[in-house]
PDB file of C-alpha atoms in Angstrom:
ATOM      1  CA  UNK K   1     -15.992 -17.518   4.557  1.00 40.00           C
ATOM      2  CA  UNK K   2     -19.567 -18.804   5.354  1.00 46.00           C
ATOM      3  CA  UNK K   3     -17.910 -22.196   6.475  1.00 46.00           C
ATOM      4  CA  UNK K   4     -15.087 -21.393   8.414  1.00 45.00           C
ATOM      5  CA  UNK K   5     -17.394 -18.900  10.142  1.00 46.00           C
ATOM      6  CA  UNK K   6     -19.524 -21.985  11.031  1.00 71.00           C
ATOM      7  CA  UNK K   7     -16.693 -23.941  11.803  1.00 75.00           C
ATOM      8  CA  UNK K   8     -14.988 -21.242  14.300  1.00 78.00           C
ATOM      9  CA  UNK K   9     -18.857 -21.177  15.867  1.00 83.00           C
ATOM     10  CA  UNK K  10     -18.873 -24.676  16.878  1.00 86.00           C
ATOM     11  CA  UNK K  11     -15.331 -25.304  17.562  1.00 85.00           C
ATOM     12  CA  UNK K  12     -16.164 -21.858  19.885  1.00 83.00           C
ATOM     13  CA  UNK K  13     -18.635 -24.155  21.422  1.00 88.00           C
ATOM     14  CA  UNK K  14     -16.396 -27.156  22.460  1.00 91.00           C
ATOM     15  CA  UNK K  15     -14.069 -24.785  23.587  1.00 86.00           C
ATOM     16  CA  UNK K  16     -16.255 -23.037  25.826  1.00 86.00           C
ATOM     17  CA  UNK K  17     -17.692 -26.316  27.001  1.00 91.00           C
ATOM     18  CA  UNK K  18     -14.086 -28.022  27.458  1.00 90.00           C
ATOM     19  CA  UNK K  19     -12.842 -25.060  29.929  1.00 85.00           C
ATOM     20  CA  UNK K  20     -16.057 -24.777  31.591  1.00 88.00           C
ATOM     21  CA  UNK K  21     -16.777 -28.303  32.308  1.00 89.00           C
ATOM     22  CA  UNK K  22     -17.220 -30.578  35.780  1.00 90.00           C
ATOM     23  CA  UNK K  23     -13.903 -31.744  35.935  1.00 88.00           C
ATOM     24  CA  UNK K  24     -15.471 -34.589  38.360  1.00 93.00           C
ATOM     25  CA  UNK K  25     -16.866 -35.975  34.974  1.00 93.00           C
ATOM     26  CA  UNK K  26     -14.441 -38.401  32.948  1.00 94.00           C
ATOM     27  CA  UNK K  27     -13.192 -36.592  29.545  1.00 95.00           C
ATOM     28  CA  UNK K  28     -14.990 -39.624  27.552  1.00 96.00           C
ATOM     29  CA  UNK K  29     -18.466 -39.103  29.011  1.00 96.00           C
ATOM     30  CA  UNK K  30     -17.852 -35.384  28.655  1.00 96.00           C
ATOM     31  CA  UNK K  31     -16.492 -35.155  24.767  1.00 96.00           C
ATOM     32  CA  UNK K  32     -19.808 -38.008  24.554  1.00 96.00           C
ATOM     33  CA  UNK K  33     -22.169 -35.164  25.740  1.00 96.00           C
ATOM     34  CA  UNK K  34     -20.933 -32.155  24.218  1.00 95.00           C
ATOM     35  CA  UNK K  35     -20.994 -34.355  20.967  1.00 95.00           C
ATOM     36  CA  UNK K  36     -24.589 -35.322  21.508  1.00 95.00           C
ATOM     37  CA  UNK K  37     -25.666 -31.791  22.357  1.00 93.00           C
ATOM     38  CA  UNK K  38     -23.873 -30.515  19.050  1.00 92.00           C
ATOM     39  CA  UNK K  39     -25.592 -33.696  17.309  1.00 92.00           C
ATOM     40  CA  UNK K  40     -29.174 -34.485  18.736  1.00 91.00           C
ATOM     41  CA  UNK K  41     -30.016 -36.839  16.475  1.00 91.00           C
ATOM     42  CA  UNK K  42     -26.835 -38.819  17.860  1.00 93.00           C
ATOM     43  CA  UNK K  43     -27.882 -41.524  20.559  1.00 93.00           C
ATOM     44  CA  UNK K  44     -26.143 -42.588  23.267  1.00 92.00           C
ATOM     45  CA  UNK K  45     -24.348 -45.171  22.291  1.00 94.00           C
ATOM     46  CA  UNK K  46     -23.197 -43.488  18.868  1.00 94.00           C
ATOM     47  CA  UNK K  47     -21.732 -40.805  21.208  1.00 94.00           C
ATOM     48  CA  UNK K  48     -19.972 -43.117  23.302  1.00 95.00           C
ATOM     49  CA  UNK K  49     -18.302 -45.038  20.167  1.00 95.00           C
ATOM     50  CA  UNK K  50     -17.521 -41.523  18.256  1.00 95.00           C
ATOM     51  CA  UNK K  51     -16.312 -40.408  21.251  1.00 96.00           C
ATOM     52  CA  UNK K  52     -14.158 -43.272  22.089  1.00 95.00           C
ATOM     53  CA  UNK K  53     -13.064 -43.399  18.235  1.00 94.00           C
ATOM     54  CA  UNK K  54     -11.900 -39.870  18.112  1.00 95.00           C
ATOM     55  CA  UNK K  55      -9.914 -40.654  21.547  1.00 95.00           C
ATOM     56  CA  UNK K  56      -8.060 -43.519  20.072  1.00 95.00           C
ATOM     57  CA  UNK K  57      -7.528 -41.802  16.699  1.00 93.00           C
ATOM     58  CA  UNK K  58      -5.749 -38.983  18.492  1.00 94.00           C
ATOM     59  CA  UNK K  59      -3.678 -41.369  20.413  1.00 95.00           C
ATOM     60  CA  UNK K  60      -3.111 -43.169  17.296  1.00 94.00           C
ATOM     61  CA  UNK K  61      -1.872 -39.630  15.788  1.00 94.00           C
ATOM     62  CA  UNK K  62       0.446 -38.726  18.683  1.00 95.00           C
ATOM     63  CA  UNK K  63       2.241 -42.221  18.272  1.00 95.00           C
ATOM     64  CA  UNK K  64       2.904 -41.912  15.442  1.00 94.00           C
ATOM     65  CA  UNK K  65       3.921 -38.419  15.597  1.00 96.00           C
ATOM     66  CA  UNK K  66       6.715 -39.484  18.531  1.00 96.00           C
ATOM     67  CA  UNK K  67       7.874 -42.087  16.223  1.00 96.00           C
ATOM     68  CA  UNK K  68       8.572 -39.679  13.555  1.00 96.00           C
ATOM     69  CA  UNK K  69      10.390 -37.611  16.498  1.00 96.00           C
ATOM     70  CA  UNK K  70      12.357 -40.093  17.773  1.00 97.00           C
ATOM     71  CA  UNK K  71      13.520 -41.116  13.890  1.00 96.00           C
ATOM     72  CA  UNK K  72      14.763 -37.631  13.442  1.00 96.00           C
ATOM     73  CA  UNK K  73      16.581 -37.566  16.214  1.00 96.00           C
ATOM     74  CA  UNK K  74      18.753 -40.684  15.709  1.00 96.00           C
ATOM     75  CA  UNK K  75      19.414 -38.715  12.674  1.00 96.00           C
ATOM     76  CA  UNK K  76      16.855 -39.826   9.876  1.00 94.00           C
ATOM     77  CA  UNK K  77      15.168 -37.033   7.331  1.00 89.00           C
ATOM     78  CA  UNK K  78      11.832 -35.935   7.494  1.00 86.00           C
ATOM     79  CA  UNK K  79      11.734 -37.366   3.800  1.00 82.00           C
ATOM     80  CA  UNK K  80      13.126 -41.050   4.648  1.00 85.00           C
ATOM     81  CA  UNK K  81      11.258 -41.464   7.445  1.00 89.00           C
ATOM     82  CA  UNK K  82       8.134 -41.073   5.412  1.00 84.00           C
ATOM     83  CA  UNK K  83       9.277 -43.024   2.024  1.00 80.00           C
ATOM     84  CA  UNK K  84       9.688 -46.061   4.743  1.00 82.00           C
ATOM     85  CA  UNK K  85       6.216 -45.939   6.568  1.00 83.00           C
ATOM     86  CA  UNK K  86       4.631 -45.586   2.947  1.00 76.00           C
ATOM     87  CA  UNK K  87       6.816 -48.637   1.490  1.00 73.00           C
ATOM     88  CA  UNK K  88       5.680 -50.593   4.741  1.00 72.00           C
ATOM     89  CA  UNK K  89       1.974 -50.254   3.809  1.00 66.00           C
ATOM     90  CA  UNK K  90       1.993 -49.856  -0.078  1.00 59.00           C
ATOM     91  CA  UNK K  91      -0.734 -52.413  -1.659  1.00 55.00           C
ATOM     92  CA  UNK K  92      -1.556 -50.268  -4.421  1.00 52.00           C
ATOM     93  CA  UNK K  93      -1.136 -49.297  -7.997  1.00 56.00           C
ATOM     94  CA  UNK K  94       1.525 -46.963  -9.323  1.00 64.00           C
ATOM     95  CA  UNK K  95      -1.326 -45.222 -10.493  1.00 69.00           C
ATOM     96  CA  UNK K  96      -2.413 -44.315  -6.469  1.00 71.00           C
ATOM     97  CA  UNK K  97       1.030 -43.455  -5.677  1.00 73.00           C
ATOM     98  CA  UNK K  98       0.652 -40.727  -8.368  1.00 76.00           C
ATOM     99  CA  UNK K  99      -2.533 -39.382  -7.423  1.00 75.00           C
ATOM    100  CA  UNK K 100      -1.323 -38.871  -3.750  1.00 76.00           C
ATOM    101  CA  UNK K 101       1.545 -36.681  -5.168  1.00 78.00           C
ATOM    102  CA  UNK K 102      -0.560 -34.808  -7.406  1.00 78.00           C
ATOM    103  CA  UNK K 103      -2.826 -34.039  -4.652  1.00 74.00           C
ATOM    104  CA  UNK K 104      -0.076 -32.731  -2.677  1.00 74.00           C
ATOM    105  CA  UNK K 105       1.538 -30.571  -5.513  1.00 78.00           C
ATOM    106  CA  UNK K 106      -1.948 -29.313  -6.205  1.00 77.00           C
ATOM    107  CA  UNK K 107      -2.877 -28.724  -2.706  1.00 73.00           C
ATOM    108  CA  UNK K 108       1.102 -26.601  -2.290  1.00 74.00           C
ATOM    109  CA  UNK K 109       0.384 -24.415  -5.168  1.00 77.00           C
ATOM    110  CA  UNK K 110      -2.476 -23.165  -3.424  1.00 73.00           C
ATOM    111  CA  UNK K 111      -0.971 -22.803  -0.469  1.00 72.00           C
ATOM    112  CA  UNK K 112       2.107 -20.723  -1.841  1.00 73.00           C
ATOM    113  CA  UNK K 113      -0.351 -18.338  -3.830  1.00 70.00           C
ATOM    114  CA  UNK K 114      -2.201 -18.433  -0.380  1.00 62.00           C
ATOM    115  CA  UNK K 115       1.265 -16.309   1.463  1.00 64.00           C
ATOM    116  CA  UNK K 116       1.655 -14.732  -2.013  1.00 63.00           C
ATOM    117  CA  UNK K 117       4.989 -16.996  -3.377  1.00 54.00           C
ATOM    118  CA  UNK K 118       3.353 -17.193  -6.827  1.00 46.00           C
ATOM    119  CA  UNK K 119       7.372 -17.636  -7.703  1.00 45.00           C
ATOM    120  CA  UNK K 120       7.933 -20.610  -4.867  1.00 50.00           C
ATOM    121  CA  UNK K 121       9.338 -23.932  -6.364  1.00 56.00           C
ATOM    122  CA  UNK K 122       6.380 -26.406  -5.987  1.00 58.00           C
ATOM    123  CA  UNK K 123       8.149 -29.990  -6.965  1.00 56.00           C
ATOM    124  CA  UNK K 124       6.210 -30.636  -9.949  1.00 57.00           C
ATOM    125  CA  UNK K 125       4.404 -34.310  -9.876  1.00 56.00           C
ATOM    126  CA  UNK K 126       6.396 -36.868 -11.925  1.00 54.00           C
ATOM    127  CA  UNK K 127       4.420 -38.069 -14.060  1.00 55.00           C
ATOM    128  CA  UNK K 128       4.026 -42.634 -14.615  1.00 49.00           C
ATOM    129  CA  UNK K 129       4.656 -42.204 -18.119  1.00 48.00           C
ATOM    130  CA  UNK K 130       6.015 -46.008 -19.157  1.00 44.00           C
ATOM    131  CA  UNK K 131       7.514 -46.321 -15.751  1.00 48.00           C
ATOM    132  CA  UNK K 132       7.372 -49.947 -14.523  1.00 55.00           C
ATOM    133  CA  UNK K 133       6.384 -49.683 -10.799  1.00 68.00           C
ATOM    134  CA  UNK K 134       9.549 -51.709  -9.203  1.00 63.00           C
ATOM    135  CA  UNK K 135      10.617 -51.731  -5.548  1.00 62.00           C
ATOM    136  CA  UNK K 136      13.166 -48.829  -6.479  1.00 65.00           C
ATOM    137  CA  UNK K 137      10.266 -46.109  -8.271  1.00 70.00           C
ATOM    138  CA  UNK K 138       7.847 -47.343  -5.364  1.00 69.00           C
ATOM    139  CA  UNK K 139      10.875 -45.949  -3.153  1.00 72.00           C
ATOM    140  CA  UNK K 140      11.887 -43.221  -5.118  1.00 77.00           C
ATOM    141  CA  UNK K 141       7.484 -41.913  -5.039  1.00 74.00           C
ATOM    142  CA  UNK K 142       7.032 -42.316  -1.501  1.00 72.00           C
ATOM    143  CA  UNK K 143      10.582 -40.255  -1.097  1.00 76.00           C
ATOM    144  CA  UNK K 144       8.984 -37.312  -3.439  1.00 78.00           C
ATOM    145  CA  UNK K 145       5.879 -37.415  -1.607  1.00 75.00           C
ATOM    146  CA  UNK K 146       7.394 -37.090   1.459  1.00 74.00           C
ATOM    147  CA  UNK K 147       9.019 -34.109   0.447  1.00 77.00           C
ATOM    148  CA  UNK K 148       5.580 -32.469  -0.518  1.00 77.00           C
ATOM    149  CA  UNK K 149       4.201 -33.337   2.407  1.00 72.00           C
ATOM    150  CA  UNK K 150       6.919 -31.145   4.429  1.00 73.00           C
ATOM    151  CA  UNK K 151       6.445 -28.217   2.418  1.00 76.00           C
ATOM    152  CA  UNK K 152       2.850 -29.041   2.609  1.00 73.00           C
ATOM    153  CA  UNK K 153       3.757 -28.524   6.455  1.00 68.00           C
ATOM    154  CA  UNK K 154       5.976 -25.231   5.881  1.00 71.00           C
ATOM    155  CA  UNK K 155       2.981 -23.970   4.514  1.00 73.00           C
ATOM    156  CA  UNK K 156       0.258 -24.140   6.529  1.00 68.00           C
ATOM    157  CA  UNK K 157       2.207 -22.932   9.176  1.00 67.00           C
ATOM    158  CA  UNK K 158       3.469 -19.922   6.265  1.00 70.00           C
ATOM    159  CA  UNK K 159      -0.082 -19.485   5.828  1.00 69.00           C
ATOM    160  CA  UNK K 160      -1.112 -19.564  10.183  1.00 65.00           C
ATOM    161  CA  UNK K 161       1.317 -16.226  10.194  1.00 63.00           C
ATOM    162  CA  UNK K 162      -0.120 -14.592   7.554  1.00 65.00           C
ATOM    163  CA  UNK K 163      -2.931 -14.972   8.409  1.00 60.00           C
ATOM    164  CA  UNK K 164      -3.263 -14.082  11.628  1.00 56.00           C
ATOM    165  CA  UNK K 165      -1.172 -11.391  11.769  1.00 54.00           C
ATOM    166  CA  UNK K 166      -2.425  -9.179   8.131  1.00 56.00           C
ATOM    167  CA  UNK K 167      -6.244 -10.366   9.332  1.00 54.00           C
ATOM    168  CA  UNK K 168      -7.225  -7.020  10.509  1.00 50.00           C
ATOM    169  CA  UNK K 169      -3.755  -5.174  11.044  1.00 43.00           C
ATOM    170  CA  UNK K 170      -3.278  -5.653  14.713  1.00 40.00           C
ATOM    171  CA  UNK K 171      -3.444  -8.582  15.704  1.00 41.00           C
ATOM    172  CA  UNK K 172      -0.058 -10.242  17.323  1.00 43.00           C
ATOM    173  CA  UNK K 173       1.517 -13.988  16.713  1.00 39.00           C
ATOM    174  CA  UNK K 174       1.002 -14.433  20.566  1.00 40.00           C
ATOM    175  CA  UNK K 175      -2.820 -14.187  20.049  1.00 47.00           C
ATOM    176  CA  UNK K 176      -2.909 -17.396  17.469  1.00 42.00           C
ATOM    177  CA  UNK K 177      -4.218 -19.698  21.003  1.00 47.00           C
ATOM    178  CA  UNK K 178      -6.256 -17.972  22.956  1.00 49.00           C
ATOM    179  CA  UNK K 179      -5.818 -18.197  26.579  1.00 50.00           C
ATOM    180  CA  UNK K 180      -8.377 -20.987  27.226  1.00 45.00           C
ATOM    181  CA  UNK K 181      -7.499 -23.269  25.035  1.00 54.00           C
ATOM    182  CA  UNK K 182      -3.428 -22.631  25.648  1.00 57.00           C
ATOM    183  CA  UNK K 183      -3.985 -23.499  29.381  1.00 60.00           C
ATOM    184  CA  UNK K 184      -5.551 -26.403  27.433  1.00 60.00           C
ATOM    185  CA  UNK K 185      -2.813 -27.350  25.543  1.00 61.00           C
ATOM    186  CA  UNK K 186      -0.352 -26.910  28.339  1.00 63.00           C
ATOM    187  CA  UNK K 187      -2.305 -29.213  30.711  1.00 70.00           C
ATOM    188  CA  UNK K 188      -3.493 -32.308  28.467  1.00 82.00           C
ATOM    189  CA  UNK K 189      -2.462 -32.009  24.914  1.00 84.00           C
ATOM    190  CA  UNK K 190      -4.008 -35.171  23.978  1.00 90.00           C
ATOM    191  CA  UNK K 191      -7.710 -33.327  25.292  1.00 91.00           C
ATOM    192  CA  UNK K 192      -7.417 -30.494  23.735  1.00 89.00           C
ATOM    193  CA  UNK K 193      -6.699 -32.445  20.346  1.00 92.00           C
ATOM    194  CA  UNK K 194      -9.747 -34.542  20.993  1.00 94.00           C
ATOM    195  CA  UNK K 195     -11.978 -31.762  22.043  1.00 92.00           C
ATOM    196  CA  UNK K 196     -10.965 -30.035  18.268  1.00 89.00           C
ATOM    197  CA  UNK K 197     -11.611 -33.125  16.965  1.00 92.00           C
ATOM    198  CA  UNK K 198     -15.250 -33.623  18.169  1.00 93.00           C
ATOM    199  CA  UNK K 199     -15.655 -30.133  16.333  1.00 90.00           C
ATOM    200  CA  UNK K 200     -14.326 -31.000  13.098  1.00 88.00           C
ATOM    201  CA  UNK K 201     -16.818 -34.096  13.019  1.00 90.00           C
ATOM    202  CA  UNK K 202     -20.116 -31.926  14.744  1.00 90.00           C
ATOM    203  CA  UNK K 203     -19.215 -29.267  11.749  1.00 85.00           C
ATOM    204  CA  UNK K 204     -19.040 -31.545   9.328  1.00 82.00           C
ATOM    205  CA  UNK K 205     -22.059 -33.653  10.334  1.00 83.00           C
ATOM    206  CA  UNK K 206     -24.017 -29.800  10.519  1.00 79.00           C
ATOM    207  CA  UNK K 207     -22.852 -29.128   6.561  1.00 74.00           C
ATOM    208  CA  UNK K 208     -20.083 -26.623   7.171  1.00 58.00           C
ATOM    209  CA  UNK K 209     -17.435 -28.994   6.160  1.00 61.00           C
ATOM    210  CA  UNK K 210     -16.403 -31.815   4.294  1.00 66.00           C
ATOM    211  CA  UNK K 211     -13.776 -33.990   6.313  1.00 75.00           C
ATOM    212  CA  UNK K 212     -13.796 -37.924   5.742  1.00 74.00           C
ATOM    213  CA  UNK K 213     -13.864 -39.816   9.616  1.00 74.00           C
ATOM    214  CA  UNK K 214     -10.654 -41.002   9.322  1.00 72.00           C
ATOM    215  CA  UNK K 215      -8.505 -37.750   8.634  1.00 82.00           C
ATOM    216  CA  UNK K 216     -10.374 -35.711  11.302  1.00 88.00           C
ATOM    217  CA  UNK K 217      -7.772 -36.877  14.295  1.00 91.00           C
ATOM    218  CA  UNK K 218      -5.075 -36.489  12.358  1.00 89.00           C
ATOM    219  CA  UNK K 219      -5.969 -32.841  11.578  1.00 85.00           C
ATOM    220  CA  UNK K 220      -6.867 -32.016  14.829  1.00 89.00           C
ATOM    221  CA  UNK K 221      -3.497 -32.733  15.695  1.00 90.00           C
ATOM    222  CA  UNK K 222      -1.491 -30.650  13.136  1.00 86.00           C
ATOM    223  CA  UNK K 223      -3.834 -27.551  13.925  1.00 83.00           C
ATOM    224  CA  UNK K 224      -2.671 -28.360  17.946  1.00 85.00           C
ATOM    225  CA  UNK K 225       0.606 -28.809  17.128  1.00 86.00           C
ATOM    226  CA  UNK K 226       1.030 -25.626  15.022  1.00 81.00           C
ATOM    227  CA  UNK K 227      -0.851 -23.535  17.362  1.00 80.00           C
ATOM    228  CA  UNK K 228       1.378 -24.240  20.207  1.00 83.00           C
ATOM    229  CA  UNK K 229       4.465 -23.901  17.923  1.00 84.00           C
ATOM    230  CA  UNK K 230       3.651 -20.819  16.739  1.00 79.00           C
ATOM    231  CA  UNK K 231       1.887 -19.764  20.566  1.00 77.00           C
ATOM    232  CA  UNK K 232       5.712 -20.958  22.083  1.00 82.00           C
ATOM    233  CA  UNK K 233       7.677 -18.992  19.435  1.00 82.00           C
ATOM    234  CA  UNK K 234       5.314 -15.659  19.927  1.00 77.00           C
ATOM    235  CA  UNK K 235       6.365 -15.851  23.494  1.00 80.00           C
ATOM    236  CA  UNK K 236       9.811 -16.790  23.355  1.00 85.00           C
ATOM    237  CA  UNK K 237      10.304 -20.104  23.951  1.00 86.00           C
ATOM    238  CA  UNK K 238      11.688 -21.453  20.781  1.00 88.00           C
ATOM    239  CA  UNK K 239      12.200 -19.389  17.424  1.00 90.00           C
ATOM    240  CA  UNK K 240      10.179 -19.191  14.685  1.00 84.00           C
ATOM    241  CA  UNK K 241      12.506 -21.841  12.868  1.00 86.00           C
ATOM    242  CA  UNK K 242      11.936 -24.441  15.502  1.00 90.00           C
ATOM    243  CA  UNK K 243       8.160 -23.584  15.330  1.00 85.00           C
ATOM    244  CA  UNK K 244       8.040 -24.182  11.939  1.00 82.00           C
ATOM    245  CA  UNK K 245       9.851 -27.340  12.238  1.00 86.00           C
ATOM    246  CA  UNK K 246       7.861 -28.612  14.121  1.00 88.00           C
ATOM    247  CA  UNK K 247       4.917 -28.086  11.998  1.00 84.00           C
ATOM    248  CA  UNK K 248       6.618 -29.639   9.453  1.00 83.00           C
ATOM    249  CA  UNK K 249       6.650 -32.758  11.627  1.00 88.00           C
ATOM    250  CA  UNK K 250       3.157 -32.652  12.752  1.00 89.00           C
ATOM    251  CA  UNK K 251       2.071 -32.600   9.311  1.00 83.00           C
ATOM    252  CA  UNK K 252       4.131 -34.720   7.999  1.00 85.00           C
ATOM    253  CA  UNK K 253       3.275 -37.493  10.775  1.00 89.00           C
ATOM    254  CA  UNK K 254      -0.719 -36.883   9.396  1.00 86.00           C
ATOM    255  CA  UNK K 255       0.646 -36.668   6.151  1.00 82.00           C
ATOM    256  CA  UNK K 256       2.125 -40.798   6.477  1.00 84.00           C
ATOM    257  CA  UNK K 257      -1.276 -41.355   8.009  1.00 86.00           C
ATOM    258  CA  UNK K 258      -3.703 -39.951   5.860  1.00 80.00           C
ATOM    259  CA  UNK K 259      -1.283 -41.370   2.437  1.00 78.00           C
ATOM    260  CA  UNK K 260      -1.422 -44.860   3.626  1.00 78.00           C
ATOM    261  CA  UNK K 261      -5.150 -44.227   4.088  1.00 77.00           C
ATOM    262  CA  UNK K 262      -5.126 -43.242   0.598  1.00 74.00           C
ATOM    263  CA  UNK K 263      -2.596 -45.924  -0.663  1.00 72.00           C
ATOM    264  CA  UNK K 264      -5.369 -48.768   1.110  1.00 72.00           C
ATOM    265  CA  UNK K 265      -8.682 -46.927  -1.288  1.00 69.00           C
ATOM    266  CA  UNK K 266      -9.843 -45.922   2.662  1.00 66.00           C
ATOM    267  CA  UNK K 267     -10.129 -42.085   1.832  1.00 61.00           C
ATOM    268  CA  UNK K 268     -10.003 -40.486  -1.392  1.00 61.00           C
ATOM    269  CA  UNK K 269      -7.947 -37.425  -2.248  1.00 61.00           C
ATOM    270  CA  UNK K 270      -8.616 -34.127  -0.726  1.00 60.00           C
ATOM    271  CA  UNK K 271      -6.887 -30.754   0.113  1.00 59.00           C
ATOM    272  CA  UNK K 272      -5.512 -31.484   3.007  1.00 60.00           C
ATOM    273  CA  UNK K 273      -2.915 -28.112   3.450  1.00 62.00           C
ATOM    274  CA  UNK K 274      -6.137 -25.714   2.513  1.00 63.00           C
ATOM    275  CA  UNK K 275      -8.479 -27.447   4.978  1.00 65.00           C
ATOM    276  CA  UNK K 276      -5.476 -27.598   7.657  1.00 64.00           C
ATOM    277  CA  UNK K 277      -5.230 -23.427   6.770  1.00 61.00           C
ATOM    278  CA  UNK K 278      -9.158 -22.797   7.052  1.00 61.00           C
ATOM    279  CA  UNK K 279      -9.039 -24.868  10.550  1.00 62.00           C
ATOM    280  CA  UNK K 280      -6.118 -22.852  11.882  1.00 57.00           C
ATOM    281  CA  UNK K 281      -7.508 -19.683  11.010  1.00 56.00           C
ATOM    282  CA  UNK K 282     -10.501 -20.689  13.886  1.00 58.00           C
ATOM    283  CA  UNK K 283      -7.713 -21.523  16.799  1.00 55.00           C
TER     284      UNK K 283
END
């Protein structure tokens, strides 16, 4: 509770800063300053590369997200789409490919206990056993990770609900963005997923966190995503089955992203659904 209080303070921060700022000032030099101020230590031109990294990382996220998009909608799966981006970059072991699906069944079981489905089918990790690691069990890994990785996605948003609506009794789906940052969202997504972010890092740098660099962007952008889903569907502008859909697909876009990460030795596994749950629950 101790971090995610932390975390909520300084993503409070950028927040406050983001809405309140000159808008004569360019977003870079801004996001550089409110980094610096959350990071003395930082100098200037560490701000202006972190700054300029998390800006291209979220642009890097949102690509990759519309690709996903436009796959589904020339009428490719969730599941395919990702087993294809994983076979484009796989350079490792078997032995990786099995880690990165035990780290997603792992991190779904706690998710599930998390909105109380302590009965919910998790897809159990298959284990390597004797298997020899052909083109066709490369395929048929990345196509069972892909299909963690959208429940993964199911549940985080699962756990969003639940969260924020049993948190103290009253409180109402509508209420997961608060006005600020939805005006936010609604003006520059790309800022807003930056400005998140820049908190992630400034938390994590302060202790209250533990997020490698390189799946901070990608983060950032499934706890956007999600908010505005579920924001959109509190206020009747899609359903709750389109909002969770498209949850799935943010997540699943970070998901390909953070797994090929994993599938170069980059980043090492972590619990990705429970830290995307934790950051929610400060939006």
């Amino acid at each position: 509770m101790e971090k995610e209080t932390s975390m909520k303070g300084v993503l409070d921060s950028f927040i406050d800063s983001y809405t309140k700022r000159d808008r004569s000032i360019g977003f870079s030099d801004w996001l550089e300053g409110q980094l610096r101020q959350e990071m003395p230590d930082m100098s200037e031109e560490e701000g202006n590369r972190l700054a300029g990294e998390i800006i291209d990382g979220v642009s890097s996220y949102d690509e990759t997200l519309d690709r996903l998009n436009a796959a589904i909608d020339a009428g490719q799966s969730k599941e395919e789409w990702l087993a294809e981006r994983l076979d484009e970059t796989y350079d490792a072991t078997g032995e990786r490919l099995q880690q990165i699906e035990e780290s997603f069944s792992d991190s779904n079981v706690q998710l599930m206990r998390g909105i109380g489905e302590t009965q919910a089918e998790v897809p159990e990790a298959a284990g390597t056993g004797s298997i020899e690691w052909n083109e066709y069990s490369i395929k048929d890994k990345a196509y069972r990770i892909g299909k963690q990785a959208i429940l993964s996605g199911m549940a985080v948003g699962a756990n969003m609900v639940k969260d924020r609506v049993q948190g103290d009794g009253t409180a109402d789906i509508a209420d997961i963005v608060r006005d600020t940052l939805q005006d936010g969202i609604k003006e520059d997504p790309r800022e807003v997923k930056a400005v998140v972010a820049g908190a992630i890092k400034a938390a994590a740098e302060k202790g209250t966190v533990d997020i490698p660099d390189e799946t901070i962007c990608d983060m950032a952008g499934v706890a956007v995503e999600s908010a505005e889903a579920l924001y959109d569907a509190a206020c009747g502008e899609s359903t709750m089955t389109e909002a969770m859909d498209r949850i799935g697909r943010a997540s699943v876009a970070a998901g390909c992203r953070y797994c090929a990460k994993m599938l170069k030795g980059i980043v090492s596994c972590l619990p990705f659904g429970p830290l995307l749950v934790g950051l929610g629950g400060c939006l």
